[in-house]
Structure formats: C-alpha cells, structure tokens
Short mmCIF file of C-alpha atoms in Angstrom, two decimals:
data_model
loop_
_atom_site.label_atom_id
_atom_site.label_comp_id
_atom_site.label_asym_id
_atom_site.label_seq_id
_atom_site.Cartn_x
_atom_site.Cartn_y
_atom_site.Cartn_z
CA MET A 1 12.28 99.56 72.10
CA ARG A 2 13.88 96.65 70.29
CA SER A 3 13.93 93.36 72.15
CA ARG A 4 17.27 91.67 72.74
CA PRO A 5 17.93 88.80 70.28
CA ALA A 6 17.76 85.27 71.61
CA GLY A 7 21.09 84.23 73.02
CA THR A 8 22.20 87.74 74.03
CA PRO A 9 23.58 87.78 77.58
CA SER A 10 22.39 90.43 79.98
CA ARG A 11 25.84 91.49 81.21
CA ALA A 12 29.40 92.00 80.06
CA PRO A 13 31.48 89.02 78.95
CA THR A 14 32.52 86.84 81.85
CA PRO A 15 36.19 86.48 82.81
CA PRO A 16 38.13 83.28 82.09
CA LEU A 17 38.48 80.52 84.68
CA PRO A 18 42.18 79.76 85.23
CA TRP A 19 41.39 76.62 87.21
CA ALA A 20 39.40 75.00 84.39
CA ASP A 21 42.60 73.71 82.81
CA GLY A 22 43.51 72.04 86.09
CA VAL A 23 40.18 70.19 86.07
CA ARG A 24 40.86 69.02 82.51
CA ALA A 25 44.37 67.91 83.45
CA LEU A 26 43.23 65.74 86.36
CA ALA A 27 40.41 64.19 84.32
CA MET A 28 42.75 63.37 81.45
CA LEU A 29 45.39 61.84 83.76
CA VAL A 30 42.76 59.62 85.38
CA VAL A 31 41.70 58.34 81.94
CA LEU A 32 45.34 57.72 80.98
CA VAL A 33 45.93 55.63 84.11
CA TRP A 34 42.67 53.75 83.50
CA HIS A 35 43.57 52.77 79.96
CA THR A 36 47.04 51.73 81.07
CA LEU A 37 45.39 49.50 83.67
CA LEU A 38 43.00 48.01 81.11
CA THR A 39 45.92 47.17 78.84
CA VAL A 40 47.58 45.01 81.49
CA ALA A 41 44.72 43.71 83.61
CA PRO A 42 43.18 40.33 82.74
CA ASP A 43 39.84 40.22 80.89
CA GLU A 44 38.11 38.55 83.83
CA PRO A 45 39.91 39.97 86.86
CA THR A 46 39.93 38.28 90.22
CA ALA A 47 41.17 39.63 93.53
CA PRO A 48 43.07 41.87 93.97
CA TRP A 49 42.51 43.26 90.44
CA ALA A 50 38.73 43.11 90.79
CA TRP A 51 38.97 45.34 93.87
CA VAL A 52 40.76 47.98 91.78
CA ILE A 53 39.15 47.80 88.36
CA THR A 54 35.49 48.23 89.31
CA PRO A 55 35.84 51.35 91.51
CA PHE A 56 38.54 52.91 89.34
CA GLY A 57 36.41 52.31 86.28
CA GLY A 58 33.76 54.45 87.94
CA VAL A 59 36.33 57.17 88.61
CA ALA A 60 37.45 57.08 84.97
CA HIS A 61 33.86 57.30 83.76
CA ALA A 62 33.31 60.28 86.06
CA ALA A 63 36.41 61.88 84.53
CA VAL A 64 34.87 61.62 81.06
CA LEU A 65 31.60 63.01 82.44
CA THR A 66 33.63 65.92 83.82
CA PHE A 67 34.84 66.74 80.31
CA ILE A 68 31.24 66.82 79.05
CA VAL A 69 29.89 68.92 81.94
CA LEU A 70 32.79 71.37 81.85
CA SER A 71 32.47 71.72 78.08
CA GLY A 72 28.72 72.36 78.29
CA TYR A 73 29.12 74.86 81.11
CA LEU A 74 31.85 76.86 79.37
CA LEU A 75 30.04 76.88 76.03
CA GLY A 76 26.92 78.28 77.69
CA ARG A 77 28.99 80.70 79.76
CA HIS A 78 30.68 82.16 76.69
CA TRP A 79 27.80 82.04 74.23
CA ARG A 80 28.28 85.13 72.07
CA PRO A 81 25.49 87.69 71.66
CA GLY A 82 23.86 88.18 68.30
CA GLU A 83 21.09 86.99 66.04
CA LEU A 84 20.49 83.36 66.94
CA ARG A 85 20.70 81.85 63.46
CA THR A 86 23.95 83.64 62.61
CA GLU A 87 25.53 82.96 65.99
CA SER A 88 24.49 79.29 65.84
CA LEU A 89 26.27 78.90 62.52
CA HIS A 90 29.37 80.64 63.86
CA TYR A 91 29.24 78.51 67.01
CA LEU A 92 29.11 75.24 65.05
CA LEU A 93 31.96 76.39 62.80
CA ARG A 94 34.03 77.32 65.85
CA ARG A 95 33.39 73.96 67.47
CA GLY A 96 34.26 72.17 64.24
CA TRP A 97 37.59 73.97 63.93
CA ARG A 98 38.29 73.38 67.63
CA LEU A 99 37.52 69.67 67.72
CA LEU A 100 37.93 68.08 64.31
CA PRO A 101 41.43 68.77 62.88
CA PRO A 102 43.29 67.15 65.83
CA TYR A 103 40.78 64.29 65.82
CA TRP A 104 41.26 63.58 62.11
CA VAL A 105 45.04 63.72 62.46
CA VAL A 106 44.96 61.13 65.26
CA VAL A 107 42.54 58.90 63.33
CA THR A 108 45.02 59.01 60.44
CA LEU A 109 47.96 58.23 62.74
CA THR A 110 45.96 55.32 64.14
CA VAL A 111 45.19 53.93 60.68
CA VAL A 112 48.87 54.21 59.71
CA ALA A 113 49.95 52.45 62.92
CA MET A 114 47.42 49.69 62.30
CA LEU A 115 48.74 49.12 58.77
CA VAL A 116 52.47 49.62 59.38
CA LEU A 117 52.93 48.38 62.94
CA GLY A 118 50.35 45.61 62.85
CA LEU A 119 47.94 47.17 65.32
CA ARG A 120 45.12 45.99 63.05
CA ASN A 121 45.79 42.50 64.43
CA PRO A 122 44.45 41.53 67.88
CA GLY A 123 46.99 41.82 70.65
CA GLY A 124 44.97 40.51 73.57
CA THR A 125 44.49 43.95 75.17
CA HIS A 126 41.66 46.45 75.43
CA TRP A 127 42.79 47.85 72.08
CA ASP A 128 41.06 44.91 70.40
CA VAL A 129 37.58 46.37 71.10
CA GLY A 130 38.09 48.71 68.13
CA LEU A 131 38.81 45.88 65.67
CA PRO A 132 38.39 44.63 63.00
CA MET A 133 39.78 47.10 60.52
CA THR A 134 37.51 47.43 57.49
CA TRP A 135 36.75 50.06 54.86
CA GLY A 136 33.35 50.64 56.43
CA ASN A 137 34.70 51.06 59.95
CA THR A 138 37.40 53.40 58.67
CA ALA A 139 34.74 55.61 57.07
CA LEU A 140 32.72 55.62 60.30
CA ASN A 141 35.83 56.74 62.22
CA TYR A 142 36.54 59.65 59.88
CA LEU A 143 32.90 60.75 59.62
CA LEU A 144 32.33 60.69 63.41
CA LEU A 145 29.54 58.17 63.05
CA THR A 146 30.80 55.41 65.34
CA ASP A 147 28.38 56.42 68.09
CA LEU A 148 25.39 56.36 65.76
CA ALA A 149 26.50 53.05 64.22
CA GLY A 150 27.07 51.45 67.62
CA THR A 151 30.71 50.57 66.94
CA THR A 152 33.91 51.30 68.86
CA PRO A 153 36.48 53.53 67.15
CA TYR A 154 39.85 52.01 66.23
CA ASN A 155 41.42 54.22 68.89
CA HIS A 156 38.94 53.32 71.63
CA PRO A 157 38.97 56.51 73.80
CA LEU A 158 37.90 58.47 70.72
CA TRP A 159 34.32 57.25 71.24
CA THR A 160 33.74 60.43 73.25
CA VAL A 161 34.59 62.79 70.37
CA PRO A 162 31.60 61.98 68.11
CA VAL A 163 29.36 61.97 71.18
CA GLU A 164 30.53 65.42 72.28
CA PHE A 165 30.43 66.80 68.73
CA HIS A 166 26.83 65.66 68.27
CA LEU A 167 25.87 67.14 71.64
CA TYR A 168 27.09 70.52 70.38
CA PHE A 169 24.06 70.65 68.11
CA LEU A 170 21.83 70.90 71.19
CA ALA A 171 23.24 74.30 72.17
CA PRO A 172 21.30 76.53 69.71
CA LEU A 173 18.08 74.77 70.68
CA LEU A 174 18.82 75.30 74.37
CA VAL A 175 19.44 79.01 73.76
CA LEU A 176 16.21 79.23 71.77
CA VAL A 177 14.02 77.64 74.44
CA ARG A 178 15.74 79.66 77.18
CA ARG A 179 13.75 78.27 80.08
CA ARG A 180 15.36 75.73 82.36
CA ALA A 181 12.35 73.42 82.28
CA ALA A 182 12.45 73.25 78.49
CA ALA A 183 16.21 72.64 78.48
CA LEU A 184 15.84 69.80 80.99
CA VAL A 185 13.01 68.28 78.95
CA VAL A 186 15.21 68.31 75.84
CA GLY A 187 18.06 66.60 77.69
CA ALA A 188 15.78 64.11 79.45
CA VAL A 189 13.95 63.09 76.27
CA LEU A 190 17.22 62.55 74.40
CA THR A 191 18.68 60.56 77.30
CA LEU A 192 15.61 58.33 77.47
CA ALA A 193 15.60 57.84 73.70
CA VAL A 194 19.26 56.78 73.68
CA ALA A 195 18.91 54.57 76.76
CA PHE A 196 15.97 52.61 75.33
CA ALA A 197 17.09 52.55 71.70
CA ALA A 198 20.73 51.65 72.42
CA PRO A 199 20.89 49.90 75.82
CA GLY A 200 24.50 48.91 75.20
CA PHE A 201 25.69 52.52 75.08
CA VAL A 202 27.51 53.39 78.32
CA ALA A 203 26.71 57.11 78.48
CA PRO A 204 23.09 57.96 77.61
CA PHE A 205 23.01 60.43 80.50
CA PHE A 206 25.59 62.66 78.79
CA ALA A 207 22.78 64.34 76.82
CA LEU A 208 21.01 65.50 79.98
CA ALA A 209 24.34 66.37 81.63
CA PHE A 210 25.34 68.56 78.69
CA ALA A 211 21.94 70.25 78.50
CA ALA A 212 21.87 71.04 82.22
CA ALA A 213 25.48 72.26 82.21
CA PHE A 214 24.99 74.45 79.13
CA TRP A 215 21.83 76.05 80.51
CA THR A 216 23.57 76.73 83.83
CA GLY A 217 26.59 78.26 82.12
CA HIS A 218 24.35 80.47 79.98
CA HIS A 219 22.25 81.46 83.01
CA ARG A 220 25.45 82.32 84.88
CA GLN A 221 25.81 85.35 82.56
CA SER A 222 22.94 86.97 84.45
CA LEU A 223 24.46 86.28 87.90
CA SER A 224 27.04 88.48 89.57
CA ALA A 225 27.76 87.18 93.07
CA ALA A 226 28.31 83.89 94.85
CA ASP A 227 25.23 82.67 96.67
CA THR A 228 25.16 79.03 97.72
CA ARG A 229 21.40 79.00 98.13
CA ARG A 230 20.87 80.56 94.72
CA ALA A 231 23.26 78.00 93.20
CA LEU A 232 21.27 75.25 94.90
CA ARG A 233 18.04 76.60 93.41
CA VAL A 234 19.70 76.60 89.98
CA VAL A 235 21.02 73.03 90.22
CA LEU A 236 18.34 71.24 92.25
CA PRO A 237 15.65 70.91 89.52
CA GLY A 238 18.19 69.31 87.19
CA ALA A 239 19.23 66.91 89.92
CA VAL A 240 15.63 65.84 90.50
CA VAL A 241 14.98 65.35 86.78
CA GLY A 242 18.21 63.41 86.41
CA LEU A 243 17.34 61.02 89.22
CA LEU A 244 13.82 60.49 87.82
CA VAL A 245 15.27 59.72 84.38
CA ALA A 246 17.77 57.28 85.91
CA VAL A 247 15.03 55.50 87.86
CA ALA A 248 12.87 55.21 84.74
CA VAL A 249 15.72 53.71 82.72
CA VAL A 250 16.76 51.29 85.48
CA VAL A 251 13.17 50.11 86.03
CA ALA A 252 11.98 49.89 82.42
CA GLY A 253 15.22 49.66 80.46
CA ASP A 254 17.50 46.81 79.53
CA LEU A 255 20.89 48.06 80.70
CA SER A 256 23.69 45.77 81.79
CA GLN A 257 24.89 45.82 85.38
CA GLY A 258 27.74 48.10 84.35
CA GLY A 259 25.36 50.34 82.42
CA VAL A 260 23.13 50.75 85.46
CA ARG A 261 26.14 51.56 87.63
CA PHE A 262 27.37 54.24 85.23
CA LEU A 263 23.88 55.71 84.80
CA VAL A 264 23.39 56.11 88.55
CA LEU A 265 26.89 57.54 88.86
CA ASP A 266 26.14 60.11 86.15
CA ALA A 267 22.82 61.08 87.72
CA VAL A 268 24.47 61.71 91.10
CA ALA A 269 27.72 63.29 89.88
CA THR A 270 26.28 65.67 87.27
CA PRO A 271 24.47 68.09 89.65
CA LEU A 272 27.44 67.98 92.03
CA LEU A 273 29.82 68.94 89.21
CA ILE A 274 27.52 71.67 87.88
CA GLY A 275 26.96 73.08 91.38
CA TRP A 276 30.69 73.13 92.08
CA LEU A 277 31.41 74.85 88.77
CA LEU A 278 28.77 77.51 89.37
CA VAL A 279 29.81 78.29 92.96
CA SER A 280 33.49 78.28 92.01
CA ASP A 281 32.81 80.56 89.08
CA LEU A 282 30.76 83.08 91.05
CA SER A 283 33.19 83.11 93.97
CA GLY A 284 36.17 83.85 91.74
CA GLY A 285 37.81 80.50 92.42
CA ALA A 286 39.03 81.40 95.89
CA GLY A 287 40.51 78.66 98.05
CA ARG A 288 43.35 76.17 98.12
CA THR A 289 41.69 73.72 95.73
CA HIS A 290 41.35 76.35 93.02
CA ALA A 291 44.87 77.60 93.66
CA LEU A 292 46.15 74.06 93.11
CA LEU A 293 44.07 73.65 89.96
CA SER A 294 45.47 76.98 88.72
CA SER A 295 49.08 75.94 89.30
CA GLY A 296 51.49 76.05 86.40
CA PRO A 297 51.98 72.29 85.82
CA LEU A 298 48.26 71.53 85.86
CA ARG A 299 47.39 74.48 83.63
CA TRP A 300 50.11 73.42 81.17
CA THR A 301 48.80 69.86 81.13
CA GLY A 302 45.18 70.96 80.94
CA ALA A 303 45.82 73.25 77.98
CA ARG A 304 47.11 70.19 76.12
CA SER A 305 44.65 67.71 77.60
CA TYR A 306 42.55 67.28 74.46
CA SER A 307 45.54 66.44 72.28
CA THR A 308 46.98 64.17 74.95
CA TYR A 309 43.63 62.45 75.38
CA LEU A 310 43.48 61.77 71.64
CA VAL A 311 46.91 60.15 71.39
CA HIS A 312 47.41 58.40 74.73
CA ALA A 313 45.79 55.04 73.88
CA LEU A 314 47.85 54.75 70.69
CA VAL A 315 51.01 55.48 72.67
CA ILE A 316 50.06 52.93 75.33
CA GLU A 317 49.39 50.15 72.81
CA ILE A 318 52.60 50.74 70.86
CA LEU A 319 54.64 50.74 74.07
CA TRP A 320 52.93 47.59 75.28
CA ARG A 321 53.46 45.59 72.11
CA PHE A 322 57.00 46.68 71.34
CA ALA A 323 58.59 47.60 74.68
CA VAL A 324 56.84 46.16 77.74
CA GLU A 325 55.23 42.86 76.74
CA PRO A 326 58.42 41.48 75.09
CA ILE A 327 60.28 41.86 78.39
CA GLY A 328 58.09 39.16 79.91
CA LEU A 329 57.79 40.65 83.41
CA ALA A 330 56.10 38.35 85.90
CA GLY A 331 52.63 39.12 87.22
CA ASP A 332 50.54 42.15 86.36
CA ALA A 333 51.72 44.83 88.80
CA ALA A 334 55.24 45.12 87.38
CA PRO A 335 54.12 45.41 83.72
CA PHE A 336 51.51 47.98 84.75
CA GLY A 337 54.09 50.06 86.62
CA VAL A 338 56.60 49.98 83.78
CA LEU A 339 53.96 50.76 81.16
CA LEU A 340 52.58 53.68 83.16
CA VAL A 341 56.04 55.15 83.76
CA LEU A 342 56.70 55.06 80.02
CA ALA A 343 53.23 55.95 78.73
CA ALA A 344 52.50 59.00 80.89
CA PRO A 345 55.46 61.19 79.84
CA LEU A 346 55.47 59.99 76.23
CA SER A 347 51.73 60.68 75.93
CA LEU A 348 52.32 64.19 77.27
CA VAL A 349 55.13 64.72 74.74
CA ALA A 350 52.97 63.43 71.88
CA GLY A 351 50.09 65.58 73.13
CA LYS A 352 52.33 68.65 73.24
CA LEU A 353 53.43 68.12 69.64
CA LEU A 354 49.87 67.57 68.43
CA HIS A 355 48.73 70.65 70.36
CA GLN A 356 51.51 72.80 68.95
CA TRP A 357 51.29 71.66 65.33
CA VAL A 358 47.57 71.00 64.91
CA GLU A 359 45.32 71.96 67.83
CA LEU A 360 46.68 75.47 68.43
CA PRO A 361 46.45 76.55 64.76
CA SER A 362 42.92 75.12 64.51
CA ALA A 363 41.99 76.88 67.79
CA ARG A 364 43.12 80.17 66.24
CA ARG A 365 40.91 79.44 63.24
CA SER A 366 38.08 78.70 65.64
CA ALA A 367 38.53 82.02 67.44
CA ALA A 368 38.54 83.87 64.12
CA VAL A 369 35.07 82.67 63.08
CA GLY A 370 32.67 85.59 63.08
CA THR A 371 35.40 88.23 63.32
CA ARG A 372 36.47 90.65 60.61
CA SER A 373 40.11 90.91 61.57
CA ASP A 374 42.73 90.01 58.97
CA ARG A 375 44.92 88.53 61.69
CA LEU A 376 44.00 85.36 63.52
CA PRO A 377 43.21 86.14 67.18
CA ALA A 378 44.57 84.19 70.09
CA PRO A 379 42.44 81.20 71.15
CA SER A 380 40.01 81.66 74.01
CA LYS A 381 41.51 81.20 77.46
CA ASP A 382 38.54 79.01 78.32
CA PRO A 383 38.40 76.67 75.28
CA ALA A 384 35.62 74.19 75.91
#
C-alpha cells in the first residue's frame, strides 16, 4: 500500500466559512478608525486622549493579529493534497498572486502621491513615520524588505504585508513536520529569535501565532464534529508555549513598555482566537454572532478588506492635508469626527475599485495555479 504524501488531508475538502469575511471586515474597520485617530491625536497625549489611545491601540493591534491568525488557520484548513514539493511551489505562487499585485499598485500610488501631492514632506501626523523618501527606502518598499531592514514603509499600515508574506514560507515546513510539538517549536524559536534580535519590532509573536493557527487549520481537516473539550486539547499546548515564550522575552529581552504590552496581548489573544475559529468551524457557525458576521454588509466589506486596508492610510492623509486640516477646526474631537466621516466611505470606495480592478483578477490567477483549465476559475470563497 502506498503511503499518503505529506500534506494530504484525511477527508474531503472542507466547506467555506461565510462568517470569515465578517471577521475581516470588523478587523479592518478597527484599524481604519485607529489610524484616523493617530492622524489627529497629539504625539504625547494627555487626558482624555491618553485614556482612549492606549486601550484602543491594543484593540487595533489585536485586529492585526486577527488577520494573521485567520490567514494561518484558513491556509492550513485548505492546504491542497499532493506531493509536498510540488504543492509547496503552487502554494507560494498562489499566495504571491493573491497578495502582491494589489500591494505593488498601492506602493506605486503612494510614491506618486508623495511626489505629486507633497506627501514626501513631513506633515506632523503619524504618516511621517514612513519618511524620508529615498531611493533605498523605495526599493525596500517594492521588494517587501522593510521588515527585515527594520524600517517603516512609506504607507505605514503596509508593514504587515511583508511580515505576512514572509510567514507564508513557514507553511510547507509546518506540513512537513506534521506534529504539533514540532510546529510550536518552529514558531517559538522564530518568535524568540525576532524578539531578541530586533527588540523594536512590535509583533515578534506573529510567527508563533501563524504557526499555531496553520497547524490547527490543517489538523481541522481530520476533525468532523464540534467538541469543546477536543478543541481545548488542540489549543491548550499552544497557549502554554505562547505564555512561556512571552515570559522568557519579558524577563530576558529588551522590549519597550509598549512592546511588552503587545507581546502579552498576543500571547493571551492568540489561543482564544484559534479556539474560537476551531469551535466555530466545527459547529457550522451556528449562533447570532456568526449570523451577524455572515450578514451582507459585513461580507461585502470583508471581501474587499485587503484592498481597503492597503489604501486607507493614503486616503486618510490626503483628506487630512487637503480637506480637514485647512478648515482649522478647534480641538481634536471635531477634526477626528470630520476626518473619520470622510475617510471611512472614501476608503471603502477606493478599496472597492482596487479590489475590482486589481485584487479580483490576481485572485483568479491565484486560483488557477496548479490547475489545467484554460479558463480562470473563480477565486476561493475563503481567500486567506
């Protein structure tokens, strides 16, 4: 009898999760509000801004963590059967088509706006963290090397794209090792290496979060029914390893106060997110929460969340410099309210256009990798 190739699931392909888009939508909207707030809030906030910025910053960070965990879980959940080397190549090509064309388009739009609209000059907002504009920094932005170089992209929320893209390379290794303990060791070692080598990086835990989520999603292919205790047994070892890694970094590392806060948040939130995803998946998404997440408006927004995420900071900064700041509204609350009212719908419109013209065609190319059909198939209903 021939043994099953590494990476081959033990059951039929799993059905899509209609509520996943709702999760993406809420996470993206939280990040949009956060970056609107950062644009208006003072650099050194005092009360009442300090009471808002610190906790909401944690919520926004958790929203980005949600993107990473959901992506890892879905990629593991839908890992295609086949010979590991061939499938790994197809997987990386699919992820490249899925992620990179919209990213490169927005990097180009950002560069054009910096040159034509003057966004290369400091404006006194959070946008300035991505400056100065140089030939070297431009190359790092296009090559997705800003995370490795320790610099902030011109369009500051785009720091997550190189991070996520580089995490994708863990997936074939996680399929190869198969065992949960080995997957957790891979994620823990990478997290520790990043935390100690680059203490200024705000998300070293994302490596362990992605590894744990991917392994759980891949393991889900062998599960068929909801069982809270079984889900707990799946998630608990990762939670213990995550907490031990966080303690080691806090005790022996050199993180800032904010870095420690985000690390602890990631260590606590990751197993909760993975456990919720697994139980929700196995139970078929029954309940009011899942019904809300599967509603039309949230699914529409979630399907376009990646494109909207890419463009929203550029939209916010242009609106601030040319529409809101010139008005000279008193205080901070009024400018924030006006900017948010303008930025939210315009970001969604810009995201829709980017999704329609760039992301959707590239998603079709992604879905076609590894197929022999002459026609491009429809994108996956669970694009990670």
